[in-house]
Structures are given as structure tokens and as C-alpha cells.
Amino acid sequence: MDKIDLQKLEGLNNQHVIKVVEKAIQLCKPAKVTVITDSKEDINYVRELALAIGEEKKLKMEGHTMHFDGY
């Protein structure tokens, strides 16, 4: 986890949450850890990533996407 994401977690001022996340990181060994807040930048990051990896598809109506959870 980079310093910015760690600062986001520390901003919660909740040691239990930090320990749970640290344990999950140790167990799962992800290539990357990103902490998402309700900031406009973070929300936009998630939206753009979902489109980039094909999880979401743009609709003709600006600002709207579609997502299917099944087959």
C-alpha cells in the first residue's frame, strides 16, 4: 500500500480497521491496494477503471453505464 492510501486509512482513526486491512493484505498478497473514499477523484477513478476493464459499458445517456452481474 502506498503512502497516500495508508494516509486515507489512518484518517479513519480506527486501529481495528487498519489491522483488518493489514491482515487481509498479508493473507491475500494483492499486487496493489487502493483505498477508495467518497472524494470526486476516487469516484471518478473507480468509474473509469470499471469502463477500462469492461466491467461497465457506457450508455448513450451521458454519465450512465450498465453492468450485468450474471449470465
PDB file of C-alpha atoms in Angstrom:
ATOM      1  CA  MET A   1       0.000   0.000   0.000  1.00  0.00           C
ATOM      2  CA  ASP A   2       1.421   3.394  -0.890  1.00  0.00           C
ATOM      3  CA  LYS A   3       1.646   6.352   1.494  1.00  0.00           C
ATOM      4  CA  ILE A   4      -1.447   8.095   0.126  1.00  0.00           C
ATOM      5  CA  ASP A   5      -3.665   5.047   0.618  1.00  0.00           C
ATOM      6  CA  LEU A   6      -2.228   4.445   4.082  1.00  0.00           C
ATOM      7  CA  GLN A   7      -2.989   8.067   4.989  1.00  0.00           C
ATOM      8  CA  LYS A   8      -6.591   7.553   3.862  1.00  0.00           C
ATOM      9  CA  LEU A   9      -6.896   4.571   6.209  1.00  0.00           C
ATOM     10  CA  GLU A  10      -5.190   6.385   9.065  1.00  0.00           C
ATOM     11  CA  GLY A  11      -7.643   9.253   8.538  1.00  0.00           C
ATOM     12  CA  LEU A  12     -10.375   6.949   9.835  1.00  0.00           C
ATOM     13  CA  ASN A  13      -8.617   6.940  13.220  1.00  0.00           C
ATOM     14  CA  ASN A  14      -9.693   3.307  13.725  1.00  0.00           C
ATOM     15  CA  GLN A  15      -6.902   0.879  14.587  1.00  0.00           C
ATOM     16  CA  HIS A  16      -9.225  -2.116  14.248  1.00  0.00           C
ATOM     17  CA  VAL A  17      -9.921  -1.305  10.594  1.00  0.00           C
ATOM     18  CA  ILE A  18      -6.225  -0.762   9.886  1.00  0.00           C
ATOM     19  CA  LYS A  19      -5.342  -4.131  11.473  1.00  0.00           C
ATOM     20  CA  VAL A  20      -8.065  -5.939   9.494  1.00  0.00           C
ATOM     21  CA  VAL A  21      -6.806  -4.430   6.238  1.00  0.00           C
ATOM     22  CA  GLU A  22      -3.177  -5.226   7.095  1.00  0.00           C
ATOM     23  CA  LYS A  23      -4.106  -8.850   7.878  1.00  0.00           C
ATOM     24  CA  ALA A  24      -6.033  -9.173   4.613  1.00  0.00           C
ATOM     25  CA  ILE A  25      -3.029  -7.801   2.714  1.00  0.00           C
ATOM     26  CA  GLN A  26      -0.707 -10.307   4.408  1.00  0.00           C
ATOM     27  CA  LEU A  27      -3.041 -13.222   3.668  1.00  0.00           C
ATOM     28  CA  CYS A  28      -4.033 -12.346   0.101  1.00  0.00           C
ATOM     29  CA  LYS A  29      -0.813 -10.674  -1.059  1.00  0.00           C
ATOM     30  CA  PRO A  30      -2.501  -8.424  -3.651  1.00  0.00           C
ATOM     31  CA  ALA A  31      -0.415  -6.761  -6.346  1.00  0.00           C
ATOM     32  CA  LYS A  32      -1.988  -3.426  -5.427  1.00  0.00           C
ATOM     33  CA  VAL A  33      -4.099  -1.971  -2.623  1.00  0.00           C
ATOM     34  CA  THR A  34      -6.246   1.070  -3.284  1.00  0.00           C
ATOM     35  CA  VAL A  35      -8.282   2.809  -0.595  1.00  0.00           C
ATOM     36  CA  ILE A  36     -11.368   4.465  -2.066  1.00  0.00           C
ATOM     37  CA  THR A  37     -13.036   7.401  -0.348  1.00  0.00           C
ATOM     38  CA  ASP A  38     -16.053   9.459  -1.328  1.00  0.00           C
ATOM     39  CA  SER A  39     -13.851  12.094  -2.976  1.00  0.00           C
ATOM     40  CA  LYS A  40     -14.690  13.052  -6.551  1.00  0.00           C
ATOM     41  CA  GLU A  41     -11.244  11.882  -7.654  1.00  0.00           C
ATOM     42  CA  ASP A  42     -11.686   8.415  -6.135  1.00  0.00           C
ATOM     43  CA  ILE A  43     -15.209   8.002  -7.502  1.00  0.00           C
ATOM     44  CA  ASN A  44     -14.033   9.005 -10.967  1.00  0.00           C
ATOM     45  CA  TYR A  45     -11.091   6.572 -10.697  1.00  0.00           C
ATOM     46  CA  VAL A  46     -13.459   3.678  -9.950  1.00  0.00           C
ATOM     47  CA  ARG A  47     -15.824   4.649 -12.767  1.00  0.00           C
ATOM     48  CA  GLU A  48     -13.021   4.917 -15.320  1.00  0.00           C
ATOM     49  CA  LEU A  49     -11.415   1.661 -14.183  1.00  0.00           C
ATOM     50  CA  ALA A  50     -14.729  -0.212 -14.456  1.00  0.00           C
ATOM     51  CA  LEU A  51     -15.072   1.015 -18.040  1.00  0.00           C
ATOM     52  CA  ALA A  52     -11.439   0.253 -18.892  1.00  0.00           C
ATOM     53  CA  ILE A  53     -11.609  -3.371 -17.730  1.00  0.00           C
ATOM     54  CA  GLY A  54     -15.026  -3.978 -19.289  1.00  0.00           C
ATOM     55  CA  GLU A  55     -16.943  -4.329 -16.032  1.00  0.00           C
ATOM     56  CA  GLU A  56     -19.187  -1.463 -17.135  1.00  0.00           C
ATOM     57  CA  LYS A  57     -20.327  -0.301 -20.561  1.00  0.00           C
ATOM     58  CA  LYS A  58     -21.249   3.274 -21.470  1.00  0.00           C
ATOM     59  CA  LEU A  59     -24.810   4.081 -22.443  1.00  0.00           C
ATOM     60  CA  LYS A  60     -25.816   6.782 -24.901  1.00  0.00           C
ATOM     61  CA  MET A  61     -27.139   8.821 -21.952  1.00  0.00           C
ATOM     62  CA  GLU A  62     -24.148  10.804 -20.695  1.00  0.00           C
ATOM     63  CA  GLY A  63     -22.849   9.759 -17.296  1.00  0.00           C
ATOM     64  CA  HIS A  64     -24.707   6.428 -17.279  1.00  0.00           C
ATOM     65  CA  THR A  65     -23.361   2.905 -17.587  1.00  0.00           C
ATOM     66  CA  MET A  66     -24.706  -0.633 -17.453  1.00  0.00           C
ATOM     67  CA  HIS A  67     -23.432  -3.619 -15.515  1.00  0.00           C
ATOM     68  CA  PHE A  68     -24.550  -7.248 -15.594  1.00  0.00           C
ATOM     69  CA  ASP A  69     -23.979  -9.446 -12.536  1.00  0.00           C
ATOM     70  CA  GLY A  70     -24.891 -12.780 -14.070  1.00  0.00           C
ATOM     71  CA  TYR A  71     -25.088 -14.871 -17.162  1.00  0.00           C
TER      72      TYR A  71
END
